PDB file of N, CA and C in Angstrom:
ATOM      1  N   MET A  17      -1.685  16.214  10.011  1.00  0.00           N
ATOM      2  CA  MET A  17      -2.399  16.181   8.748  1.00  0.00           C
ATOM      3  C   MET A  17      -1.612  15.446   7.665  1.00  0.00           C
ATOM      4  N   HIS A  18      -0.293  15.718   7.579  1.00  0.00           N
ATOM      5  CA  HIS A  18       0.519  15.071   6.556  1.00  0.00           C
ATOM      6  C   HIS A  18       0.648  13.574   6.789  1.00  0.00           C
ATOM      7  N   TRP A  19       0.630  13.153   8.054  1.00  0.00           N
ATOM      8  CA  TRP A  19       0.670  11.712   8.321  1.00  0.00           C
ATOM      9  C   TRP A  19      -0.612  11.043   7.839  1.00  0.00           C
ATOM     10  N   MET A  20      -1.734  11.715   7.996  1.00  0.00           N
ATOM     11  CA  MET A  20      -2.996  11.151   7.503  1.00  0.00           C
ATOM     12  C   MET A  20      -2.967  11.024   5.980  1.00  0.00           C
ATOM     13  N   LEU A  21      -2.430  12.041   5.302  1.00  0.00           N
ATOM     14  CA  LEU A  21      -2.293  11.966   3.846  1.00  0.00           C
ATOM     15  C   LEU A  21      -1.392  10.808   3.435  1.00  0.00           C
ATOM     16  N   LEU A  22      -0.343  10.592   4.207  1.00  0.00           N
ATOM     17  CA  LEU A  22       0.576   9.507   3.910  1.00  0.00           C
ATOM     18  C   LEU A  22      -0.100   8.148   4.084  1.00  0.00           C
ATOM     19  N   ILE A  23      -0.892   7.998   5.107  1.00  0.00           N
ATOM     20  CA  ILE A  23      -1.619   6.742   5.320  1.00  0.00           C
ATOM     21  C   ILE A  23      -2.604   6.501   4.176  1.00  0.00           C
ATOM     22  N   ILE A  24      -3.308   7.543   3.779  1.00  0.00           N
ATOM     23  CA  ILE A  24      -4.262   7.409   2.666  1.00  0.00           C
ATOM     24  C   ILE A  24      -3.513   7.078   1.377  1.00  0.00           C
ATOM     25  N   ALA A  25      -2.354   7.696   1.175  1.00  0.00           N
ATOM     26  CA  ALA A  25      -1.535   7.381  -0.003  1.00  0.00           C
ATOM     27  C   ALA A  25      -1.142   5.912  -0.006  1.00  0.00           C
ATOM     28  N   GLY A  26      -0.774   5.392   1.167  1.00  0.00           N
ATOM     29  CA  GLY A  26      -0.432   3.976   1.271  1.00  0.00           C
ATOM     30  C   GLY A  26      -1.613   3.077   0.959  1.00  0.00           C
ATOM     31  N   LEU A  27      -2.806   3.490   1.374  1.00  0.00           N
ATOM     32  CA  LEU A  27      -4.006   2.702   1.069  1.00  0.00           C
ATOM     33  C   LEU A  27      -4.303   2.709  -0.430  1.00  0.00           C
ATOM     34  N   PHE A  28      -4.052   3.843  -1.092  1.00  0.00           N
ATOM     35  CA  PHE A  28      -4.219   3.875  -2.548  1.00  0.00           C
ATOM     36  C   PHE A  28      -3.154   3.033  -3.240  1.00  0.00           C
ATOM     37  N   GLU A  29      -1.988   2.867  -2.612  1.00  0.00           N
ATOM     38  CA  GLU A  29      -0.990   1.950  -3.159  1.00  0.00           C
ATOM     39  C   GLU A  29      -1.524   0.522  -3.119  1.00  0.00           C
ATOM     40  N   VAL A  30      -2.168   0.171  -2.023  1.00  0.00           N
ATOM     41  CA  VAL A  30      -2.824  -1.147  -1.946  1.00  0.00           C
ATOM     42  C   VAL A  30      -3.866  -1.253  -3.051  1.00  0.00           C
ATOM     43  N   GLY A  31      -4.594  -0.157  -3.286  1.00  0.00           N
ATOM     44  CA  GLY A  31      -5.617  -0.144  -4.329  1.00  0.00           C
ATOM     45  C   GLY A  31      -5.049  -0.396  -5.706  1.00  0.00           C
ATOM     46  N   PHE A  32      -3.924   0.246  -6.039  1.00  0.00           N
ATOM     47  CA  PHE A  32      -3.410   0.029  -7.391  1.00  0.00           C
ATOM     48  C   PHE A  32      -2.799  -1.356  -7.550  1.00  0.00           C
ATOM     49  N   ALA A  33      -2.222  -1.907  -6.490  1.00  0.00           N
ATOM     50  CA  ALA A  33      -1.724  -3.280  -6.574  1.00  0.00           C
ATOM     51  C   ALA A  33      -2.883  -4.272  -6.716  1.00  0.00           C
ATOM     52  N   THR A  34      -3.963  -4.023  -6.000  1.00  0.00           N
ATOM     53  CA  THR A  34      -5.145  -4.881  -6.091  1.00  0.00           C
ATOM     54  C   THR A  34      -5.738  -4.817  -7.495  1.00  0.00           C
ATOM     55  N   CYS A  35      -5.811  -3.622  -8.056  1.00  0.00           N
ATOM     56  CA  CYS A  35      -6.335  -3.478  -9.421  1.00  0.00           C
ATOM     57  C   CYS A  35      -5.485  -4.265 -10.419  1.00  0.00           C
ATOM     58  N   LEU A  36      -4.176  -4.263 -10.240  1.00  0.00           N
ATOM     59  CA  LEU A  36      -3.320  -5.042 -11.130  1.00  0.00           C
ATOM     60  C   LEU A  36      -3.613  -6.532 -11.008  1.00  0.00           C
ATOM     61  N   GLY A  37      -3.779  -6.989  -9.774  1.00  0.00           N
ATOM     62  CA  GLY A  37      -4.093  -8.397  -9.557  1.00  0.00           C
ATOM     63  C   GLY A  37      -5.419  -8.801 -10.172  1.00  0.00           C
ATOM     64  N   LYS A  38      -6.422  -7.948 -10.012  1.00  0.00           N
ATOM     65  CA  LYS A  38      -7.741  -8.238 -10.581  1.00  0.00           C
ATOM     66  C   LYS A  38      -7.708  -8.151 -12.110  1.00  0.00           C
ATOM     67  N   ALA A  39      -6.963  -7.208 -12.667  1.00  0.00           N
ATOM     68  CA  ALA A  39      -6.861  -7.090 -14.121  1.00  0.00           C
ATOM     69  C   ALA A  39      -6.216  -8.334 -14.721  1.00  0.00           C
ATOM     70  N   LYS A  40      -5.235  -8.873 -14.015  1.00  0.00           N
ATOM     71  CA  LYS A  40      -4.550 -10.074 -14.487  1.00  0.00           C
ATOM     72  C   LYS A  40      -5.515 -11.255 -14.593  1.00  0.00           C
ATOM     73  N   LEU A  41      -6.525 -11.278 -13.738  1.00  0.00           N
ATOM     74  CA  LEU A  41      -7.500 -12.368 -13.721  1.00  0.00           C
ATOM     75  C   LEU A  41      -8.707 -12.101 -14.623  1.00  0.00           C
ATOM     76  N   SER A  42      -8.750 -10.928 -15.260  1.00  0.00           N
ATOM     77  CA  SER A  42      -9.909 -10.527 -16.056  1.00  0.00           C
ATOM     78  C   SER A  42      -9.536 -10.455 -17.533  1.00  0.00           C
ATOM     79  N   VAL A  43     -10.571 -10.319 -18.365  1.00  0.00           N
ATOM     80  CA  VAL A  43     -10.358 -10.161 -19.806  1.00  0.00           C
ATOM     81  C   VAL A  43     -11.285  -9.074 -20.337  1.00  0.00           C
ATOM     82  N   GLY A  44     -10.946  -8.545 -21.489  1.00  0.00           N
ATOM     83  CA  GLY A  44     -11.814  -7.602 -22.183  1.00  0.00           C
ATOM     84  C   GLY A  44     -12.025  -6.297 -21.444  1.00  0.00           C
ATOM     85  N   SER A  45     -13.272  -5.828 -21.509  1.00  0.00           N
ATOM     86  CA  SER A  45     -13.584  -4.528 -20.909  1.00  0.00           C
ATOM     87  C   SER A  45     -13.485  -4.562 -19.385  1.00  0.00           C
ATOM     88  N   VAL A  46     -13.695  -5.725 -18.773  1.00  0.00           N
ATOM     89  CA  VAL A  46     -13.547  -5.820 -17.316  1.00  0.00           C
ATOM     90  C   VAL A  46     -12.094  -5.536 -16.932  1.00  0.00           C
ATOM     91  N   ALA A  47     -11.163  -6.133 -17.659  1.00  0.00           N
ATOM     92  CA  ALA A  47      -9.738  -5.887 -17.394  1.00  0.00           C
ATOM     93  C   ALA A  47      -9.405  -4.412 -17.623  1.00  0.00           C
ATOM     94  N   ALA A  48      -9.997  -3.835 -18.681  1.00  0.00           N
ATOM     95  CA  ALA A  48      -9.734  -2.419 -18.967  1.00  0.00           C
ATOM     96  C   ALA A  48     -10.163  -1.532 -17.801  1.00  0.00           C
ATOM     97  N   TRP A  49     -11.307  -1.829 -17.195  1.00  0.00           N
ATOM     98  CA  TRP A  49     -11.766  -1.041 -16.040  1.00  0.00           C
ATOM     99  C   TRP A  49     -10.828  -1.206 -14.854  1.00  0.00           C
ATOM    100  N   TRP A  50     -10.295  -2.415 -14.661  1.00  0.00           N
ATOM    101  CA  TRP A  50      -9.318  -2.599 -13.578  1.00  0.00           C
ATOM    102  C   TRP A  50      -8.059  -1.785 -13.844  1.00  0.00           C
ATOM    103  N   TYR A  51      -7.655  -1.690 -15.111  1.00  0.00           N
ATOM    104  CA  TYR A  51      -6.492  -0.866 -15.450  1.00  0.00           C
ATOM    105  C   TYR A  51      -6.785   0.622 -15.244  1.00  0.00           C
ATOM    106  N   VAL A  52      -7.994   1.040 -15.522  1.00  0.00           N
ATOM    107  CA  VAL A  52      -8.384   2.428 -15.231  1.00  0.00           C
ATOM    108  C   VAL A  52      -8.282   2.678 -13.726  1.00  0.00           C
ATOM    109  N   GLY A  53      -8.781   1.732 -12.932  1.00  0.00           N
ATOM    110  CA  GLY A  53      -8.668   1.841 -11.480  1.00  0.00           C
ATOM    111  C   GLY A  53      -7.222   1.905 -11.030  1.00  0.00           C
ATOM    112  N   PHE A  54      -6.358   1.145 -11.711  1.00  0.00           N
ATOM    113  CA  PHE A  54      -4.933   1.167 -11.414  1.00  0.00           C
ATOM    114  C   PHE A  54      -4.364   2.570 -11.628  1.00  0.00           C
ATOM    115  N   VAL A  55      -4.648   3.167 -12.793  1.00  0.00           N
ATOM    116  CA  VAL A  55      -4.099   4.485 -13.121  1.00  0.00           C
ATOM    117  C   VAL A  55      -4.624   5.549 -12.158  1.00  0.00           C
ATOM    118  N   VAL A  56      -5.907   5.494 -11.836  1.00  0.00           N
ATOM    119  CA  VAL A  56      -6.489   6.469 -10.914  1.00  0.00           C
ATOM    120  C   VAL A  56      -5.867   6.306  -9.524  1.00  0.00           C
ATOM    121  N   SER A  57      -5.798   5.074  -9.035  1.00  0.00           N
ATOM    122  CA  SER A  57      -5.225   4.817  -7.704  1.00  0.00           C
ATOM    123  C   SER A  57      -3.762   5.225  -7.651  1.00  0.00           C
ATOM    124  N   LEU A  58      -3.019   4.900  -8.699  1.00  0.00           N
ATOM    125  CA  LEU A  58      -1.605   5.258  -8.757  1.00  0.00           C
ATOM    126  C   LEU A  58      -1.429   6.775  -8.716  1.00  0.00           C
ATOM    127  N   SER A  59      -2.231   7.480  -9.490  1.00  0.00           N
ATOM    128  CA  SER A  59      -2.132   8.943  -9.530  1.00  0.00           C
ATOM    129  C   SER A  59      -2.442   9.563  -8.174  1.00  0.00           C
ATOM    130  N   ILE A  60      -3.515   9.122  -7.555  1.00  0.00           N
ATOM    131  CA  ILE A  60      -3.885   9.666  -6.241  1.00  0.00           C
ATOM    132  C   ILE A  60      -2.810   9.345  -5.220  1.00  0.00           C
ATOM    133  N   SER A  61      -2.318   8.113  -5.244  1.00  0.00           N
ATOM    134  CA  SER A  61      -1.287   7.707  -4.291  1.00  0.00           C
ATOM    135  C   SER A  61      -0.038   8.564  -4.423  1.00  0.00           C
ATOM    136  N   MET A  62       0.403   8.791  -5.647  1.00  0.00           N
ATOM    137  CA  MET A  62       1.611   9.595  -5.863  1.00  0.00           C
ATOM    138  C   MET A  62       1.406  11.059  -5.458  1.00  0.00           C
ATOM    139  N   LEU A  63       0.255  11.611  -5.784  1.00  0.00           N
ATOM    140  CA  LEU A  63      -0.022  13.000  -5.401  1.00  0.00           C
ATOM    141  C   LEU A  63      -0.049  13.160  -3.884  1.00  0.00           C
ATOM    142  N   LEU A  64      -0.670  12.216  -3.192  1.00  0.00           N
ATOM    143  CA  LEU A  64      -0.720  12.293  -1.726  1.00  0.00           C
ATOM    144  C   LEU A  64       0.658  12.074  -1.115  1.00  0.00           C
ATOM    145  N   LEU A  65       1.448  11.169  -1.684  1.00  0.00           N
ATOM    146  CA  LEU A  65       2.818  10.979  -1.201  1.00  0.00           C
ATOM    147  C   LEU A  65       3.629  12.259  -1.385  1.00  0.00           C
ATOM    148  N   MET A  66       3.468  12.896  -2.531  1.00  0.00           N
ATOM    149  CA  MET A  66       4.163  14.147  -2.794  1.00  0.00           C
ATOM    150  C   MET A  66       3.762  15.218  -1.772  1.00  0.00           C
ATOM    151  N   LYS A  67       2.464  15.331  -1.501  1.00  0.00           N
ATOM    152  CA  LYS A  67       1.974  16.321  -0.540  1.00  0.00           C
ATOM    153  C   LYS A  67       2.488  16.009   0.873  1.00  0.00           C
ATOM    154  N   ALA A  68       2.437  14.732   1.263  1.00  0.00           N
ATOM    155  CA  ALA A  68       2.879  14.341   2.607  1.00  0.00           C
ATOM    156  C   ALA A  68       4.370  14.599   2.808  1.00  0.00           C
ATOM    157  N   SER A  69       5.148  14.438   1.733  1.00  0.00           N
ATOM    158  CA  SER A  69       6.598  14.607   1.873  1.00  0.00           C
ATOM    159  C   SER A  69       7.017  16.068   1.989  1.00  0.00           C
ATOM    160  N   GLU A  70       6.054  16.985   1.939  1.00  0.00           N
ATOM    161  CA  GLU A  70       6.380  18.401   2.162  1.00  0.00           C
ATOM    162  C   GLU A  70       6.793  18.652   3.613  1.00  0.00           C
ATOM    163  N   SER A  71       6.244  17.864   4.546  1.00  0.00           N
ATOM    164  CA  SER A  71       6.605  18.093   5.945  1.00  0.00           C
ATOM    165  C   SER A  71       7.177  16.848   6.628  1.00  0.00           C
ATOM    166  N   ILE A  72       7.167  15.723   5.960  1.00  0.00           N
ATOM    167  CA  ILE A  72       7.762  14.494   6.493  1.00  0.00           C
ATOM    168  C   ILE A  72       9.003  14.219   5.660  1.00  0.00           C
ATOM    169  N   PRO A  73      10.130  13.879   6.289  1.00  0.00           N
ATOM    170  CA  PRO A  73      11.333  13.580   5.505  1.00  0.00           C
ATOM    171  C   PRO A  73      11.030  12.510   4.449  1.00  0.00           C
ATOM    172  N   ILE A  74      11.546  12.703   3.237  1.00  0.00           N
ATOM    173  CA  ILE A  74      11.196  11.828   2.120  1.00  0.00           C
ATOM    174  C   ILE A  74      11.577  10.372   2.393  1.00  0.00           C
ATOM    175  N   GLY A  75      12.693  10.142   3.062  1.00  0.00           N
ATOM    176  CA  GLY A  75      13.086   8.773   3.379  1.00  0.00           C
ATOM    177  C   GLY A  75      12.071   8.094   4.280  1.00  0.00           C
ATOM    178  N   THR A  76      11.613   8.815   5.275  1.00  0.00           N
ATOM    179  CA  THR A  76      10.597   8.281   6.181  1.00  0.00           C
ATOM    180  C   THR A  76       9.270   8.116   5.460  1.00  0.00           C
ATOM    181  N   ALA A  77       8.872   9.140   4.700  1.00  0.00           N
ATOM    182  CA  ALA A  77       7.586   9.081   3.995  1.00  0.00           C
ATOM    183  C   ALA A  77       7.557   7.912   3.020  1.00  0.00           C
ATOM    184  N   TYR A  78       8.622   7.734   2.266  1.00  0.00           N
ATOM    185  CA  TYR A  78       8.656   6.659   1.280  1.00  0.00           C
ATOM    186  C   TYR A  78       8.637   5.292   1.960  1.00  0.00           C
ATOM    187  N   ALA A  79       9.391   5.153   3.043  1.00  0.00           N
ATOM    188  CA  ALA A  79       9.414   3.875   3.758  1.00  0.00           C
ATOM    189  C   ALA A  79       8.045   3.535   4.335  1.00  0.00           C
ATOM    190  N   VAL A  80       7.385   4.520   4.909  1.00  0.00           N
ATOM    191  CA  VAL A  80       6.050   4.288   5.467  1.00  0.00           C
ATOM    192  C   VAL A  80       5.062   3.978   4.352  1.00  0.00           C
ATOM    193  N   TRP A  81       5.123   4.722   3.256  1.00  0.00           N
ATOM    194  CA  TRP A  81       4.227   4.519   2.118  1.00  0.00           C
ATOM    195  C   TRP A  81       4.367   3.103   1.553  1.00  0.00           C
ATOM    196  N   THR A  82       5.612   2.684   1.319  1.00  0.00           N
ATOM    197  CA  THR A  82       5.814   1.343   0.773  1.00  0.00           C
ATOM    198  C   THR A  82       5.465   0.268   1.802  1.00  0.00           C
ATOM    199  N   GLY A  83       5.704   0.554   3.070  1.00  0.00           N
ATOM    200  CA  GLY A  83       5.357  -0.422   4.113  1.00  0.00           C
ATOM    201  C   GLY A  83       3.859  -0.642   4.203  1.00  0.00           C
ATOM    202  N   ILE A  84       3.103   0.449   4.184  1.00  0.00           N
ATOM    203  CA  ILE A  84       1.640   0.326   4.207  1.00  0.00           C
ATOM    204  C   ILE A  84       1.177  -0.426   2.968  1.00  0.00           C
ATOM    205  N   GLY A  85       1.744  -0.074   1.824  1.00  0.00           N
ATOM    206  CA  GLY A  85       1.379  -0.751   0.584  1.00  0.00           C
ATOM    207  C   GLY A  85       1.722  -2.224   0.606  1.00  0.00           C
ATOM    208  N   ALA A  86       2.912  -2.557   1.093  1.00  0.00           N
ATOM    209  CA  ALA A  86       3.330  -3.955   1.121  1.00  0.00           C
ATOM    210  C   ALA A  86       2.475  -4.773   2.083  1.00  0.00           C
ATOM    211  N   ALA A  87       2.309  -4.272   3.298  1.00  0.00           N
ATOM    212  CA  ALA A  87       1.510  -5.006   4.288  1.00  0.00           C
ATOM    213  C   ALA A  87       0.057  -5.125   3.826  1.00  0.00           C
ATOM    214  N   GLY A  88      -0.497  -4.040   3.324  1.00  0.00           N
ATOM    215  CA  GLY A  88      -1.878  -4.062   2.859  1.00  0.00           C
ATOM    216  C   GLY A  88      -2.070  -4.985   1.675  1.00  0.00           C
ATOM    217  N   THR A  89      -1.110  -4.987   0.754  1.00  0.00           N
ATOM    218  CA  THR A  89      -1.215  -5.851  -0.416  1.00  0.00           C
ATOM    219  C   THR A  89      -1.111  -7.323  -0.032  1.00  0.00           C
ATOM    220  N   VAL A  90      -0.265  -7.644   0.921  1.00  0.00           N
ATOM    221  CA  VAL A  90      -0.192  -9.034   1.399  1.00  0.00           C
ATOM    222  C   VAL A  90      -1.523  -9.437   2.028  1.00  0.00           C
ATOM    223  N   LEU A  91      -2.107  -8.560   2.822  1.00  0.00           N
ATOM    224  CA  LEU A  91      -3.397  -8.876   3.438  1.00  0.00           C
ATOM    225  C   LEU A  91      -4.505  -9.026   2.395  1.00  0.00           C
ATOM    226  N   VAL A  92      -4.503  -8.162   1.380  1.00  0.00           N
ATOM    227  CA  VAL A  92      -5.473  -8.305   0.289  1.00  0.00           C
ATOM    228  C   VAL A  92      -5.244  -9.628  -0.430  1.00  0.00           C
ATOM    229  N   GLY A  93      -3.993  -9.971  -0.651  1.00  0.00           N
ATOM    230  CA  GLY A  93      -3.684 -11.252  -1.292  1.00  0.00           C
ATOM    231  C   GLY A  93      -4.219 -12.429  -0.502  1.00  0.00           C
ATOM    232  N   ILE A  94      -4.086 -12.362   0.811  1.00  0.00           N
ATOM    233  CA  ILE A  94      -4.578 -13.449   1.665  1.00  0.00           C
ATOM    234  C   ILE A  94      -6.095 -13.527   1.622  1.00  0.00           C
ATOM    235  N   PHE A  95      -6.761 -12.386   1.777  1.00  0.00           N
ATOM    236  CA  PHE A  95      -8.224 -12.401   1.895  1.00  0.00           C
ATOM    237  C   PHE A  95      -8.955 -12.409   0.555  1.00  0.00           C
ATOM    238  N   LEU A  96      -8.412 -11.755  -0.458  1.00  0.00           N
ATOM    239  CA  LEU A  96      -9.118 -11.642  -1.728  1.00  0.00           C
ATOM    240  C   LEU A  96      -8.646 -12.673  -2.753  1.00  0.00           C
ATOM    241  N   PHE A  97      -7.340 -12.919  -2.781  1.00  0.00           N
ATOM    242  CA  PHE A  97      -6.783 -13.815  -3.783  1.00  0.00           C
ATOM    243  C   PHE A  97      -6.440 -15.196  -3.232  1.00  0.00           C
ATOM    244  N   LYS A  98      -6.792 -15.443  -1.980  1.00  0.00           N
ATOM    245  CA  LYS A  98      -6.605 -16.759  -1.346  1.00  0.00           C
ATOM    246  C   LYS A  98      -5.145 -17.224  -1.361  1.00  0.00           C
ATOM    247  N   GLU A  99      -4.228 -16.285  -1.139  1.00  0.00           N
ATOM    248  CA  GLU A  99      -2.819 -16.638  -1.028  1.00  0.00           C
ATOM    249  C   GLU A  99      -2.582 -17.340   0.306  1.00  0.00           C
ATOM    250  N   PRO A 100      -1.537 -18.136   0.404  1.00  0.00           N
ATOM    251  CA  PRO A 100      -1.322 -18.921   1.630  1.00  0.00           C
ATOM    252  C   PRO A 100      -1.001 -18.047   2.847  1.00  0.00           C
ATOM    253  N   VAL A 101      -1.479 -18.504   3.991  1.00  0.00           N
ATOM    254  CA  VAL A 101      -1.195 -17.849   5.269  1.00  0.00           C
ATOM    255  C   VAL A 101      -0.232 -18.774   6.015  1.00  0.00           C
ATOM    256  N   THR A 102       0.975 -18.259   6.222  1.00  0.00           N
ATOM    257  CA  THR A 102       1.957 -19.051   6.965  1.00  0.00           C
ATOM    258  C   THR A 102       2.451 -18.240   8.150  1.00  0.00           C
ATOM    259  N   PHE A 103       3.045 -18.925   9.079  1.00  0.00           N
ATOM    260  CA  PHE A 103       3.597 -18.249  10.255  1.00  0.00           C
ATOM    261  C   PHE A 103       4.576 -17.159   9.838  1.00  0.00           C
ATOM    262  N   TRP A 104       5.483 -17.478   8.907  1.00  0.00           N
ATOM    263  CA  TRP A 104       6.527 -16.528   8.540  1.00  0.00           C
ATOM    264  C   TRP A 104       5.977 -15.315   7.809  1.00  0.00           C
ATOM    265  N   ARG A 105       4.946 -15.489   6.992  1.00  0.00           N
ATOM    266  CA  ARG A 105       4.329 -14.326   6.333  1.00  0.00           C
ATOM    267  C   ARG A 105       3.740 -13.385   7.381  1.00  0.00           C
ATOM    268  N   ILE A 106       3.003 -13.942   8.319  1.00  0.00           N
ATOM    269  CA  ILE A 106       2.393 -13.123   9.373  1.00  0.00           C
ATOM    270  C   ILE A 106       3.478 -12.500  10.261  1.00  0.00           C
ATOM    271  N   PHE A 107       4.501 -13.253  10.579  1.00  0.00           N
ATOM    272  CA  PHE A 107       5.596 -12.741  11.394  1.00  0.00           C
ATOM    273  C   PHE A 107       6.248 -11.522  10.744  1.00  0.00           C
ATOM    274  N   PHE A 108       6.573 -11.648   9.461  1.00  0.00           N
ATOM    275  CA  PHE A 108       7.264 -10.544   8.795  1.00  0.00           C
ATOM    276  C   PHE A 108       6.349  -9.366   8.503  1.00  0.00           C
ATOM    277  N   ILE A 109       5.085  -9.593   8.258  1.00  0.00           N
ATOM    278  CA  ILE A 109       4.143  -8.470   8.122  1.00  0.00           C
ATOM    279  C   ILE A 109       4.051  -7.724   9.448  1.00  0.00           C
ATOM    280  N   THR A 110       4.016  -8.469  10.554  1.00  0.00           N
ATOM    281  CA  THR A 110       3.957  -7.846  11.878  1.00  0.00           C
ATOM    282  C   THR A 110       5.199  -7.005  12.136  1.00  0.00           C
ATOM    283  N   THR A 111       6.379  -7.537  11.788  1.00  0.00           N
ATOM    284  CA  THR A 111       7.600  -6.752  11.999  1.00  0.00           C
ATOM    285  C   THR A 111       7.630  -5.532  11.079  1.00  0.00           C
ATOM    286  N   LEU A 112       7.077  -5.664   9.882  1.00  0.00           N
ATOM    287  CA  LEU A 112       6.988  -4.516   8.969  1.00  0.00           C
ATOM    288  C   LEU A 112       6.099  -3.429   9.547  1.00  0.00           C
ATOM    289  N   ILE A 113       4.958  -3.812  10.068  1.00  0.00           N
ATOM    290  CA  ILE A 113       4.041  -2.841  10.673  1.00  0.00           C
ATOM    291  C   ILE A 113       4.686  -2.185  11.891  1.00  0.00           C
ATOM    292  N   ALA A 114       5.378  -2.981  12.704  1.00  0.00           N
ATOM    293  CA  ALA A 114       6.075  -2.420  13.865  1.00  0.00           C
ATOM    294  C   ALA A 114       7.140  -1.413  13.415  1.00  0.00           C
ATOM    295  N   SER A 115       7.805  -1.697  12.302  1.00  0.00           N
ATOM    296  CA  SER A 115       8.811  -0.770  11.782  1.00  0.00           C
ATOM    297  C   SER A 115       8.176   0.525  11.290  1.00  0.00           C
ATOM    298  N   ILE A 116       7.015   0.430  10.662  1.00  0.00           N
ATOM    299  CA  ILE A 116       6.307   1.623  10.196  1.00  0.00           C
ATOM    300  C   ILE A 116       5.931   2.507  11.384  1.00  0.00           C
ATOM    301  N   VAL A 117       5.396   1.890  12.424  1.00  0.00           N
ATOM    302  CA  VAL A 117       5.029   2.640  13.626  1.00  0.00           C
ATOM    303  C   VAL A 117       6.280   3.271  14.236  1.00  0.00           C
ATOM    304  N   GLY A 118       7.373   2.529  14.275  1.00  0.00           N
ATOM    305  CA  GLY A 118       8.616   3.056  14.802  1.00  0.00           C
ATOM    306  C   GLY A 118       9.117   4.253  14.019  1.00  0.00           C
ATOM    307  N   LEU A 119       9.034   4.187  12.699  1.00  0.00           N
ATOM    308  CA  LEU A 119       9.452   5.332  11.891  1.00  0.00           C
ATOM    309  C   LEU A 119       8.628   6.575  12.168  1.00  0.00           C
ATOM    310  N   LYS A 120       7.352   6.391  12.430  1.00  0.00           N
ATOM    311  CA  LYS A 120       6.516   7.541  12.725  1.00  0.00           C
ATOM    312  C   LYS A 120       6.971   8.210  14.021  1.00  0.00           C
ATOM    313  N   TYR A 121       7.370   7.406  15.002  1.00  0.00           N
ATOM    314  CA  TYR A 121       7.759   7.976  16.292  1.00  0.00           C
ATOM    315  C   TYR A 121       9.154   8.581  16.304  1.00  0.00           C
ATOM    316  N   VAL A 122      10.009   8.156  15.382  1.00  0.00           N
ATOM    317  CA  VAL A 122      11.360   8.742  15.386  1.00  0.00           C
ATOM    318  C   VAL A 122      11.523   9.846  14.350  1.00  0.00           C
ATOM    319  N   ALA A 123      10.486  10.092  13.525  1.00  0.00           N
ATOM    320  CA  ALA A 123      10.554  11.172  12.528  1.00  0.00           C
ATOM    321  C   ALA A 123      10.527  12.520  13.250  1.00  0.00           C
ATOM    322  N   ASN A 124      11.166  13.491  12.633  1.00  0.00           N
ATOM    323  CA  ASN A 124      11.212  14.842  13.246  1.00  0.00           C
ATOM    324  C   ASN A 124       9.856  15.482  13.271  1.00  0.00           C
TER     325      ASN A 124
END
C-alpha cells in the first residue's frame, strides 16, 4: 500500500512541475490557475510522500519519489513541451527508471 502511495506522490510531483511549466507560458488568470494547480499538486505530493515514508525508509522513499518525478517530468517535457529527444536523454531516463525499480527490490 505504501509503495502505491509513493508512486502516486511521484505522479503528483510530475503534476506540480508541469503546472510550473504551463504557468511560465501563460499570463493573467490562466497563469494563476496553473499556480493553484501547482500548490494543490505540491501539497498532495508531500502528504503522500510523508505517509509512504512511514513504512519505507526515507532515503529510499525520497529517491524513488524524485526519480518518478524526474523521469515523468522529462517525458512530459518531450511530449507536451516539445523538448528534444536524444539518445542520451532516453538512455539516462532508462537508467533512472532501472534504478528506481532496483531500489524497490532492495528496500526492507
